[in-house]
Coordinates of N, CA, C and O in Angstrom, one line a residue:
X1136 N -28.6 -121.8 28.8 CA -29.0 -122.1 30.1 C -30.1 -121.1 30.5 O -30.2 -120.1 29.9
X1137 N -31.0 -121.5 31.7 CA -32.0 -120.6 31.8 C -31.2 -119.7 32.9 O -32.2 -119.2 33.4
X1138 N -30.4 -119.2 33.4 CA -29.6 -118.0 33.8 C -28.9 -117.3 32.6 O -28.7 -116.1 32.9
X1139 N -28.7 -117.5 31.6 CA -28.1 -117.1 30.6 C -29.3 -116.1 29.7 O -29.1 -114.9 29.5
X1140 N -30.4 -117.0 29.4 CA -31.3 -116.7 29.0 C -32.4 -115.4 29.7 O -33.0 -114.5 29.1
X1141 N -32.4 -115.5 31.4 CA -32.8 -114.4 32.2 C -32.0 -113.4 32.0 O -32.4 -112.3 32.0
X1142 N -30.7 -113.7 31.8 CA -29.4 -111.9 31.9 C -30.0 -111.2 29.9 O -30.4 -110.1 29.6
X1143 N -29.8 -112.0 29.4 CA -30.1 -111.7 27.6 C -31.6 -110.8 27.9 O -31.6 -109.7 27.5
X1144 N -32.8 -111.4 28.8 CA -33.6 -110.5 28.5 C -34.1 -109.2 29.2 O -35.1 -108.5 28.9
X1145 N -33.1 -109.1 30.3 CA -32.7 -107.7 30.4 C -31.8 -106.7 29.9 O -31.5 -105.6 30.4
X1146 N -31.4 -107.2 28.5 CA -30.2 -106.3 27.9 C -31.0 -105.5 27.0 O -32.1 -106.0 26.7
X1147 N -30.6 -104.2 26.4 CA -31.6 -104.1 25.6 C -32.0 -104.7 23.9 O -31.3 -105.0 22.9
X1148 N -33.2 -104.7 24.0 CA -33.9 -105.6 22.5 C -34.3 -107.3 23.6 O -35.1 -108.0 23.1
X1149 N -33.9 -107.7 24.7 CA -34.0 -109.0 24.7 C -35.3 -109.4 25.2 O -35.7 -110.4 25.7
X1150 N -36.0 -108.3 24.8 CA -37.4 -108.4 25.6 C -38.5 -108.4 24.3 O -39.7 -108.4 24.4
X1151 N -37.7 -108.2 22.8 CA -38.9 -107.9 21.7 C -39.1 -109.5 21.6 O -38.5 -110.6 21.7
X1152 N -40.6 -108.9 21.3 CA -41.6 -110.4 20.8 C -41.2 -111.1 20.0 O -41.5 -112.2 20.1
X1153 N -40.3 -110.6 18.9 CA -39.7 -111.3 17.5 C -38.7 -112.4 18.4 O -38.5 -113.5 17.8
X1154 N -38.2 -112.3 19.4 CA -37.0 -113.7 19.7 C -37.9 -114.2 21.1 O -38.5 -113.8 22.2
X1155 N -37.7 -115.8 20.3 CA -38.0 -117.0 21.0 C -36.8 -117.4 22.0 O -35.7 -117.6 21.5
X1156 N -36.9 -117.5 23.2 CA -35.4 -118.3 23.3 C -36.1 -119.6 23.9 O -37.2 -120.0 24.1
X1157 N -34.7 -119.9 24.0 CA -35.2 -122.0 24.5 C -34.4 -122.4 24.8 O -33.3 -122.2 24.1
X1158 N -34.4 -123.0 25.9 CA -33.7 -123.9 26.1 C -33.4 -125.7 26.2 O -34.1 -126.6 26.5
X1159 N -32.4 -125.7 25.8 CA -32.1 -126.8 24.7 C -31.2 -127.3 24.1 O -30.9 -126.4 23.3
X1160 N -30.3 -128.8 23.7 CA -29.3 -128.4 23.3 C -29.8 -128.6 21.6 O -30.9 -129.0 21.0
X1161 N -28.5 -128.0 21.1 CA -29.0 -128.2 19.6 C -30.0 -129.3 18.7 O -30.9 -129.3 17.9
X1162 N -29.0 -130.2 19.6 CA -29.8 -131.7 18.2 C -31.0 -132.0 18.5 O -31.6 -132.9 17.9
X1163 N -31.7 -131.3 19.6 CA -33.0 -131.6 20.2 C -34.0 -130.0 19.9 O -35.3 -130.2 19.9
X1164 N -33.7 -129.2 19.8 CA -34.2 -127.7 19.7 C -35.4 -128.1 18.9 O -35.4 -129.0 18.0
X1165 N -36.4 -127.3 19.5 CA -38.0 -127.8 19.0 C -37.8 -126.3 17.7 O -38.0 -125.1 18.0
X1166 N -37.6 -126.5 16.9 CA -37.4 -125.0 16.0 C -37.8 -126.2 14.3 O -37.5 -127.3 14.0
X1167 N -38.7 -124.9 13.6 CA -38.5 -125.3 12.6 C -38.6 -124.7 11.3 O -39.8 -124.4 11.2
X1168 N -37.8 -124.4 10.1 CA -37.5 -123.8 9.2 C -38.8 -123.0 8.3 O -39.9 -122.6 8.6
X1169 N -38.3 -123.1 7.4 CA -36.9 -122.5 6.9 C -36.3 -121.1 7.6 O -37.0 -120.2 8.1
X1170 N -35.1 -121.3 7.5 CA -34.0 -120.1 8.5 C -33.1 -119.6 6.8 O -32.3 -120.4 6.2
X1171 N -33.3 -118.5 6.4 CA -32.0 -117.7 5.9 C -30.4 -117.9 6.0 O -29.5 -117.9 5.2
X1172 N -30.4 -118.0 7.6 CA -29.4 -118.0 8.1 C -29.1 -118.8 9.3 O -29.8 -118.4 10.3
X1173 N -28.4 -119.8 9.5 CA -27.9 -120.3 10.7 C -26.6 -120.1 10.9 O -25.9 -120.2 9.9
X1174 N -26.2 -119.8 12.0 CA -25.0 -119.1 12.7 C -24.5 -120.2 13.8 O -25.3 -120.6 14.6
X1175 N -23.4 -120.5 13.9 CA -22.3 -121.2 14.9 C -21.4 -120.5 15.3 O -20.8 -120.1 14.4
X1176 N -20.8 -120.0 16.7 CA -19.7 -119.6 16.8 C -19.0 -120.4 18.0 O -19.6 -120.8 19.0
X1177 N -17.5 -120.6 17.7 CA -17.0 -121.2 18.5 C -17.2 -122.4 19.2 O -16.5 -122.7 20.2
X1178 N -18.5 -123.4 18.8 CA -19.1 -124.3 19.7 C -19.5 -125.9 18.8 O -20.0 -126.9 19.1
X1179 N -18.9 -125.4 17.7 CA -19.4 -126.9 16.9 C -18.7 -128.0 17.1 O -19.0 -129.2 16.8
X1180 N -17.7 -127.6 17.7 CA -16.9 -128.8 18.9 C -17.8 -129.5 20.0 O -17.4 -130.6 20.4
X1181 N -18.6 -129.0 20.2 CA -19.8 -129.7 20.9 C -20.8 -130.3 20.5 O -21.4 -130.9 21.4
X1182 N -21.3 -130.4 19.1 CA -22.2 -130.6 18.8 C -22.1 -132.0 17.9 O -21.0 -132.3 17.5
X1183 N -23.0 -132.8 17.7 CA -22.8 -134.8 17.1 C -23.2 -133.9 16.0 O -24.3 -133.4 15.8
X1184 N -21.8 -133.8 15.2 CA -21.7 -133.1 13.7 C -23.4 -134.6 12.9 O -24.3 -134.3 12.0
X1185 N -23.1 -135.9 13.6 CA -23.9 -136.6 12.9 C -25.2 -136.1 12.8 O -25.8 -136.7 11.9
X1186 N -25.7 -135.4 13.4 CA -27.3 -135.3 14.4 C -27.6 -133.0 13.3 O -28.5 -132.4 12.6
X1187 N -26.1 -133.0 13.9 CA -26.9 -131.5 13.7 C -26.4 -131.1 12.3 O -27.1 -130.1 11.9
X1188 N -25.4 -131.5 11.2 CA -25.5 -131.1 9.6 C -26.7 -131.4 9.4 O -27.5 -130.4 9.3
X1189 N -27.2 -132.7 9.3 CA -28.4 -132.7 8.7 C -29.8 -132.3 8.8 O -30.8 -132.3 8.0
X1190 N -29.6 -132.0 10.4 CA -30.7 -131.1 11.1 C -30.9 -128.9 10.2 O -31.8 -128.1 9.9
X1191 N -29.5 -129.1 10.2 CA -29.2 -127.9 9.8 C -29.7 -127.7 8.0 O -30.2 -126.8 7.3
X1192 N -29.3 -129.0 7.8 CA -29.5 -129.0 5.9 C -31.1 -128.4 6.2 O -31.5 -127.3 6.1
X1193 N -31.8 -129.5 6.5 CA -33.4 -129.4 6.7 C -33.8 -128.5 7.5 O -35.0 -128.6 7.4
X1194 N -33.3 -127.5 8.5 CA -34.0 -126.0 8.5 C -33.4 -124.6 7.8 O -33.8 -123.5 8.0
X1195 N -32.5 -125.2 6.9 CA -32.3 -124.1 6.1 C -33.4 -123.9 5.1 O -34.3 -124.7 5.0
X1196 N -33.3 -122.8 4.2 CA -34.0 -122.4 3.4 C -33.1 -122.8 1.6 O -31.9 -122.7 1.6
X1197 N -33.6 -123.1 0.5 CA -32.8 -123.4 -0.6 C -31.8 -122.5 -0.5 O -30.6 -122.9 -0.2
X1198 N -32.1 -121.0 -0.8 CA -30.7 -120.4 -1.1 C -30.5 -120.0 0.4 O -30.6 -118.8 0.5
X1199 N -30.3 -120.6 1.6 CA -29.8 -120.1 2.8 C -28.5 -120.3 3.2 O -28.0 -121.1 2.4
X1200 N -27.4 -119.8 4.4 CA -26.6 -120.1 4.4 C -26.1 -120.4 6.2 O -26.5 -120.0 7.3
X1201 N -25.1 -121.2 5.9 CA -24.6 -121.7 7.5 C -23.7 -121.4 7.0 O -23.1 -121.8 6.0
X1202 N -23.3 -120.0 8.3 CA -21.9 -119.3 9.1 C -21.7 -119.9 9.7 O -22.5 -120.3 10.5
X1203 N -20.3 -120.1 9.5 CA -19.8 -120.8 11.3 C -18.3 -119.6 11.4 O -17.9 -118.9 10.5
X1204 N -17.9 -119.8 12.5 CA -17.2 -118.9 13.2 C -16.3 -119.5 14.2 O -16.7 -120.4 14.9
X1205 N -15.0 -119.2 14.3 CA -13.9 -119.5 15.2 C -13.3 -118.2 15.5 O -13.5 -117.1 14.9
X1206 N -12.3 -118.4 16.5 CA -11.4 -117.5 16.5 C -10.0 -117.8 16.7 O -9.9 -118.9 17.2
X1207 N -9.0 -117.5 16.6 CA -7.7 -117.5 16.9 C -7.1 -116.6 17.5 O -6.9 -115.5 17.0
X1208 N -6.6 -117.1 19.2 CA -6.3 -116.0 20.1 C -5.2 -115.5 19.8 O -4.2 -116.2 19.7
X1209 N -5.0 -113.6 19.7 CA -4.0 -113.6 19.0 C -3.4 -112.1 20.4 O -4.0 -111.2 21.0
X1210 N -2.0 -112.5 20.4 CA -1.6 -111.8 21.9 C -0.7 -111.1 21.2 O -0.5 -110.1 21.9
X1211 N 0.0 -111.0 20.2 CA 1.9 -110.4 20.0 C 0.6 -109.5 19.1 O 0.8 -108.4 19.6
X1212 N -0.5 -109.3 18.3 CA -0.8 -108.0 17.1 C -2.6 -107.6 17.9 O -3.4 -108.1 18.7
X1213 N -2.5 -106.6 17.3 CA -3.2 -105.6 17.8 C -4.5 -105.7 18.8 O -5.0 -105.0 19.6
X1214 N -4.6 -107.3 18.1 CA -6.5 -107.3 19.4 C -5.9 -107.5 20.4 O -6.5 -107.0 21.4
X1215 N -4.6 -108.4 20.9 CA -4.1 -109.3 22.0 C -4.6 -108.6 23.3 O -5.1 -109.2 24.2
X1216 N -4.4 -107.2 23.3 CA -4.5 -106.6 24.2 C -6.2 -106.3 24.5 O -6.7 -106.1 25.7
X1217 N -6.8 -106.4 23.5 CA -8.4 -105.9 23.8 C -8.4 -107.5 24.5 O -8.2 -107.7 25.7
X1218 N -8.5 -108.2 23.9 CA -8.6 -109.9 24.6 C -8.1 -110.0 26.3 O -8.7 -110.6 27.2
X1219 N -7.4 -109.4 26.3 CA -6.5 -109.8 27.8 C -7.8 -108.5 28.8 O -8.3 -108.7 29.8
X1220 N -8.0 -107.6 28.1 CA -8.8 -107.1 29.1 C -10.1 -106.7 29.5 O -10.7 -105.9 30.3
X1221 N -10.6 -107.9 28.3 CA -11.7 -108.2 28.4 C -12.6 -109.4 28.5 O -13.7 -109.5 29.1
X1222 N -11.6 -110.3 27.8 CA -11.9 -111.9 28.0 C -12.6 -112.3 29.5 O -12.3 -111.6 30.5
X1223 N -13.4 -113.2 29.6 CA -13.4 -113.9 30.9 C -12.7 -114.8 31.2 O -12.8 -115.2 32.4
X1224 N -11.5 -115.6 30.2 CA -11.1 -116.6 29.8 C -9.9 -115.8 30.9 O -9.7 -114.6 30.8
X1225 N -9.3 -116.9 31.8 CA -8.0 -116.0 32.4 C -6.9 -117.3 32.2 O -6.2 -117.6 33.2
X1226 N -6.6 -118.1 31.2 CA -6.0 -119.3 30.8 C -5.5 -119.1 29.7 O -5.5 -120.1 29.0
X1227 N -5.0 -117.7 29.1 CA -4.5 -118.1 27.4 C -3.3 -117.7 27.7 O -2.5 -117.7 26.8

């Protein structure tokens, strides 16, 4: 979102020339390869897996790779507690 995007480029680094940001959702992002690396976290639940694998095949690079990322909220071992008091999430 463009509120998201204005807070990022007051943090620091969000202001170097090297990052584009955009807004946009994925299957439409005006971006084009080759990328090393493409990264997902937590959100490929939103995305028309139809639209954006193969979007993704075609801005990757031959030897590149797609990370994706989840998490599992975990409360009874050791992070539970970093999570509870830090999360914004106040529903787990």
């Amino acid at each position: 979102s463009e509120r998201m995007i204005a807070r990022a480029r007051t943090l620091p680094g969000g202001d170097q020339p090297a990052i584009t940001w955009i807004v946009s959702s994925v299957e439409t992002a005006p971006v084009t390869g080759p990328y090393g690396l493409i990264t997902a976290g937590t959100c490929l639940h939103w995305f028309d897996l139809n639209v954006v694998m193969p979007f993704f095949a075609r801005l990757l690079s031959p030897a590149g790779y797609l990370a994706l990322a989840d998490r599992i909220w975990m409360t009874a071992i050791d992070d539970g507690p970093i999570i509870g008091e830090y999360s914004t999430t106040r529903t787990m």
